[in-house]
């Protein structure tokens, strides 16, 4: 037990060393910041490359909004197919039927495009144009990114 006159030292508030400053930063933080910056630049370059490779998709989506004749629809479809298939495979297609085998559209639209190809009256009806626009848009969105 404690005797009279004996004082207990202040144990509740011990003397602490001075706090460590955050500045100047240790070299490890500079290395970590440099690695993070390099990873961020590489990620940005990959995104830029993907964006540039898919310019054709954005142009095709913009071209879908215009009204086309049967010939111009087939020309647009052929340009899109050239991005995904070897040129030797697509350039050998002589008839619209062969070209439209790769496209997911209704059979009646496929038949209309084939019969009106290179004809004097090659305009599609308004409702056929609208259906073809929506079906080509869905087909274009399902194509894989190059």
PDB file of C-alpha atoms in Angstrom:
ATOM      1  CA  UNK A   1       0.000   0.000   0.000  1.00  0.00           C
ATOM      2  CA  UNK A   2       0.956   3.582  -0.352  1.00  0.00           C
ATOM      3  CA  UNK A   3       2.303   5.380   2.603  1.00  0.00           C
ATOM      4  CA  UNK A   4       1.340   8.850   3.593  1.00  0.00           C
ATOM      5  CA  UNK A   5       3.135  11.511   1.674  1.00  0.00           C
ATOM      6  CA  UNK A   6       3.914   9.260  -1.279  1.00  0.00           C
ATOM      7  CA  UNK A   7       2.672  10.806  -4.569  1.00  0.00           C
ATOM      8  CA  UNK A   8       1.627   8.807  -7.553  1.00  0.00           C
ATOM      9  CA  UNK A   9       3.160  10.100 -10.792  1.00  0.00           C
ATOM     10  CA  UNK A  10       0.885  11.336 -13.534  1.00  0.00           C
ATOM     11  CA  UNK A  11       0.240   8.122 -15.483  1.00  0.00           C
ATOM     12  CA  UNK A  12      -2.956   9.239 -17.158  1.00  0.00           C
ATOM     13  CA  UNK A  13      -1.236  11.815 -19.360  1.00  0.00           C
ATOM     14  CA  UNK A  14       2.141  10.403 -20.326  1.00  0.00           C
ATOM     15  CA  UNK A  15       4.610  12.565 -22.213  1.00  0.00           C
ATOM     16  CA  UNK A  16       4.291  11.831 -25.951  1.00  0.00           C
ATOM     17  CA  UNK A  17       6.975  12.355 -28.552  1.00  0.00           C
ATOM     18  CA  UNK A  18       6.385  15.140 -31.088  1.00  0.00           C
ATOM     19  CA  UNK A  19       4.119  14.162 -34.031  1.00  0.00           C
ATOM     20  CA  UNK A  20       5.769  13.155 -37.270  1.00  0.00           C
ATOM     21  CA  UNK A  21       5.385  15.618 -40.106  1.00  0.00           C
ATOM     22  CA  UNK A  22       3.770  14.541 -43.393  1.00  0.00           C
ATOM     23  CA  UNK A  23       6.081  16.822 -45.333  1.00  0.00           C
ATOM     24  CA  UNK A  24       8.509  16.151 -46.839  1.00  0.00           C
ATOM     25  CA  UNK A  25       6.922  12.897 -47.978  1.00  0.00           C
ATOM     26  CA  UNK A  26       8.913   9.701 -47.841  1.00  0.00           C
ATOM     27  CA  UNK A  27      10.172   8.438 -51.226  1.00  0.00           C
ATOM     28  CA  UNK A  28       7.671   5.556 -51.221  1.00  0.00           C
ATOM     29  CA  UNK A  29       4.782   7.983 -51.754  1.00  0.00           C
ATOM     30  CA  UNK A  30       6.525   9.457 -54.798  1.00  0.00           C
ATOM     31  CA  UNK A  31       7.012   5.960 -56.227  1.00  0.00           C
ATOM     32  CA  UNK A  32       3.368   5.069 -55.547  1.00  0.00           C
ATOM     33  CA  UNK A  33       2.197   8.331 -57.132  1.00  0.00           C
ATOM     34  CA  UNK A  34       4.396   7.697 -60.183  1.00  0.00           C
ATOM     35  CA  UNK A  35       3.073   4.160 -60.609  1.00  0.00           C
ATOM     36  CA  UNK A  36      -0.511   5.416 -60.265  1.00  0.00           C
ATOM     37  CA  UNK A  37       0.142   8.128 -62.858  1.00  0.00           C
ATOM     38  CA  UNK A  38       1.665   5.614 -65.299  1.00  0.00           C
ATOM     39  CA  UNK A  39      -1.313   3.258 -64.869  1.00  0.00           C
ATOM     40  CA  UNK A  40      -3.704   6.165 -65.413  1.00  0.00           C
ATOM     41  CA  UNK A  41      -1.893   7.225 -68.609  1.00  0.00           C
ATOM     42  CA  UNK A  42      -1.884   3.655 -69.958  1.00  0.00           C
ATOM     43  CA  UNK A  43      -5.610   3.312 -69.211  1.00  0.00           C
ATOM     44  CA  UNK A  44      -6.282   6.601 -70.985  1.00  0.00           C
ATOM     45  CA  UNK A  45      -4.280   5.512 -74.028  1.00  0.00           C
ATOM     46  CA  UNK A  46      -6.218   2.243 -74.253  1.00  0.00           C
ATOM     47  CA  UNK A  47      -9.535   4.103 -74.041  1.00  0.00           C
ATOM     48  CA  UNK A  48      -8.377   6.581 -76.701  1.00  0.00           C
ATOM     49  CA  UNK A  49      -7.304   3.734 -78.990  1.00  0.00           C
ATOM     50  CA  UNK A  50     -10.675   2.003 -78.567  1.00  0.00           C
ATOM     51  CA  UNK A  51     -12.519   5.247 -79.220  1.00  0.00           C
ATOM     52  CA  UNK A  52     -10.493   5.828 -82.401  1.00  0.00           C
ATOM     53  CA  UNK A  53     -10.970   2.238 -83.605  1.00  0.00           C
ATOM     54  CA  UNK A  54     -14.745   2.597 -83.276  1.00  0.00           C
ATOM     55  CA  UNK A  55     -15.118   5.799 -85.289  1.00  0.00           C
ATOM     56  CA  UNK A  56     -16.753   3.696 -88.007  1.00  0.00           C
ATOM     57  CA  UNK A  57     -19.508   2.638 -85.566  1.00  0.00           C
ATOM     58  CA  UNK A  58     -20.362   6.223 -84.659  1.00  0.00           C
ATOM     59  CA  UNK A  59     -20.356   7.214 -88.341  1.00  0.00           C
ATOM     60  CA  UNK A  60     -22.581   4.249 -89.230  1.00  0.00           C
ATOM     61  CA  UNK A  61     -25.048   5.127 -86.468  1.00  0.00           C
ATOM     62  CA  UNK A  62     -25.162   8.693 -87.777  1.00  0.00           C
ATOM     63  CA  UNK A  63     -25.686   7.447 -91.338  1.00  0.00           C
ATOM     64  CA  UNK A  64     -28.587   5.267 -90.208  1.00  0.00           C
ATOM     65  CA  UNK A  65     -30.597   8.368 -89.341  1.00  0.00           C
ATOM     66  CA  UNK A  66     -30.769   9.478 -92.981  1.00  0.00           C
ATOM     67  CA  UNK A  67     -33.210   8.149 -95.552  1.00  0.00           C
ATOM     68  CA  UNK A  68     -31.634   5.798 -98.059  1.00  0.00           C
ATOM     69  CA  UNK A  69     -32.463   4.020-101.259  1.00  0.00           C
ATOM     70  CA  UNK A  70     -32.008   0.265-101.517  1.00  0.00           C
ATOM     71  CA  UNK A  71     -28.621   0.791-103.187  1.00  0.00           C
ATOM     72  CA  UNK A  72     -27.329   3.087-100.459  1.00  0.00           C
ATOM     73  CA  UNK A  73     -28.594   0.743 -97.718  1.00  0.00           C
ATOM     74  CA  UNK A  74     -26.628  -2.089 -99.282  1.00  0.00           C
ATOM     75  CA  UNK A  75     -23.580   0.137 -99.636  1.00  0.00           C
ATOM     76  CA  UNK A  76     -23.770   1.035 -95.936  1.00  0.00           C
ATOM     77  CA  UNK A  77     -24.195  -2.621 -94.960  1.00  0.00           C
ATOM     78  CA  UNK A  78     -21.201  -3.570 -97.089  1.00  0.00           C
ATOM     79  CA  UNK A  79     -19.055  -0.871 -95.478  1.00  0.00           C
ATOM     80  CA  UNK A  80     -20.018  -2.167 -92.027  1.00  0.00           C
ATOM     81  CA  UNK A  81     -19.314  -5.773 -92.987  1.00  0.00           C
ATOM     82  CA  UNK A  82     -15.870  -4.814 -94.282  1.00  0.00           C
ATOM     83  CA  UNK A  83     -14.960  -3.822 -90.729  1.00  0.00           C
ATOM     84  CA  UNK A  84     -15.747  -7.295 -89.342  1.00  0.00           C
ATOM     85  CA  UNK A  85     -15.018  -9.750 -92.098  1.00  0.00           C
ATOM     86  CA  UNK A  86     -11.985 -10.197 -94.339  1.00  0.00           C
ATOM     87  CA  UNK A  87     -12.103  -8.055 -97.449  1.00  0.00           C
ATOM     88  CA  UNK A  88     -11.630 -11.116 -99.653  1.00  0.00           C
ATOM     89  CA  UNK A  89     -14.789 -12.691 -98.225  1.00  0.00           C
ATOM     90  CA  UNK A  90     -16.989  -9.592 -98.614  1.00  0.00           C
ATOM     91  CA  UNK A  91     -15.675  -8.426-101.988  1.00  0.00           C
ATOM     92  CA  UNK A  92     -16.627 -11.750-103.596  1.00  0.00           C
ATOM     93  CA  UNK A  93     -20.300 -11.263-102.830  1.00  0.00           C
ATOM     94  CA  UNK A  94     -21.901 -10.405-106.138  1.00  0.00           C
ATOM     95  CA  UNK A  95     -25.543 -10.469-105.192  1.00  0.00           C
ATOM     96  CA  UNK A  96     -27.373  -8.677-102.400  1.00  0.00           C
ATOM     97  CA  UNK A  97     -28.639 -12.029-101.113  1.00  0.00           C
ATOM     98  CA  UNK A  98     -25.087 -13.144-100.378  1.00  0.00           C
ATOM     99  CA  UNK A  99     -24.296  -9.835 -98.731  1.00  0.00           C
ATOM    100  CA  UNK A 100     -27.416  -9.847 -96.565  1.00  0.00           C
ATOM    101  CA  UNK A 101     -26.724 -13.341 -95.194  1.00  0.00           C
ATOM    102  CA  UNK A 102     -24.470 -11.757 -92.563  1.00  0.00           C
ATOM    103  CA  UNK A 103     -27.115  -9.235 -91.441  1.00  0.00           C
ATOM    104  CA  UNK A 104     -29.901  -9.950 -88.963  1.00  0.00           C
ATOM    105  CA  UNK A 105     -32.945  -8.416 -90.641  1.00  0.00           C
ATOM    106  CA  UNK A 106     -36.416  -9.684 -91.466  1.00  0.00           C
ATOM    107  CA  UNK A 107     -36.887 -11.885 -94.511  1.00  0.00           C
ATOM    108  CA  UNK A 108     -39.306  -9.479 -96.187  1.00  0.00           C
ATOM    109  CA  UNK A 109     -36.852  -6.574 -95.837  1.00  0.00           C
ATOM    110  CA  UNK A 110     -34.085  -8.781 -97.182  1.00  0.00           C
ATOM    111  CA  UNK A 111     -36.269  -9.681-100.147  1.00  0.00           C
ATOM    112  CA  UNK A 112     -37.243  -6.026-100.780  1.00  0.00           C
ATOM    113  CA  UNK A 113     -33.599  -4.905-100.742  1.00  0.00           C
ATOM    114  CA  UNK A 114     -32.656  -7.713-103.109  1.00  0.00           C
ATOM    115  CA  UNK A 115     -35.409  -7.004-105.629  1.00  0.00           C
ATOM    116  CA  UNK A 116     -34.994  -3.209-105.635  1.00  0.00           C
ATOM    117  CA  UNK A 117     -31.193  -3.350-105.959  1.00  0.00           C
ATOM    118  CA  UNK A 118     -30.026  -1.505-109.113  1.00  0.00           C
ATOM    119  CA  UNK A 119     -33.599  -0.780-110.223  1.00  0.00           C
ATOM    120  CA  UNK A 120     -34.851   2.639-111.370  1.00  0.00           C
ATOM    121  CA  UNK A 121     -37.426   2.687-108.569  1.00  0.00           C
ATOM    122  CA  UNK A 122     -35.246   1.607-105.660  1.00  0.00           C
ATOM    123  CA  UNK A 123     -36.854   3.615-102.857  1.00  0.00           C
ATOM    124  CA  UNK A 124     -38.291   1.696 -99.923  1.00  0.00           C
ATOM    125  CA  UNK A 125     -41.556   2.654 -98.304  1.00  0.00           C
ATOM    126  CA  UNK A 126     -41.450   4.809 -95.188  1.00  0.00           C
ATOM    127  CA  UNK A 127     -42.421   2.024 -92.786  1.00  0.00           C
ATOM    128  CA  UNK A 128     -39.871  -0.324 -94.382  1.00  0.00           C
ATOM    129  CA  UNK A 129     -37.188   2.331 -94.026  1.00  0.00           C
ATOM    130  CA  UNK A 130     -38.059   2.799 -90.356  1.00  0.00           C
ATOM    131  CA  UNK A 131     -38.028  -0.955 -89.677  1.00  0.00           C
ATOM    132  CA  UNK A 132     -34.726  -1.339 -91.504  1.00  0.00           C
ATOM    133  CA  UNK A 133     -33.219   1.536 -89.518  1.00  0.00           C
ATOM    134  CA  UNK A 134     -34.174  -0.011 -86.173  1.00  0.00           C
ATOM    135  CA  UNK A 135     -33.078  -3.521 -87.159  1.00  0.00           C
ATOM    136  CA  UNK A 136     -29.745  -2.287 -88.506  1.00  0.00           C
ATOM    137  CA  UNK A 137     -29.229  -0.221 -85.374  1.00  0.00           C
ATOM    138  CA  UNK A 138     -29.762  -3.289 -83.163  1.00  0.00           C
ATOM    139  CA  UNK A 139     -27.486  -5.360 -85.404  1.00  0.00           C
ATOM    140  CA  UNK A 140     -24.818  -2.661 -85.302  1.00  0.00           C
ATOM    141  CA  UNK A 141     -24.968  -2.430 -81.503  1.00  0.00           C
ATOM    142  CA  UNK A 142     -24.583  -6.212 -81.181  1.00  0.00           C
ATOM    143  CA  UNK A 143     -21.459  -6.306 -83.346  1.00  0.00           C
ATOM    144  CA  UNK A 144     -18.295  -6.794 -81.301  1.00  0.00           C
ATOM    145  CA  UNK A 145     -15.912  -3.923 -80.786  1.00  0.00           C
ATOM    146  CA  UNK A 146     -12.825  -4.023 -82.958  1.00  0.00           C
TER     147      UNK A 146
END
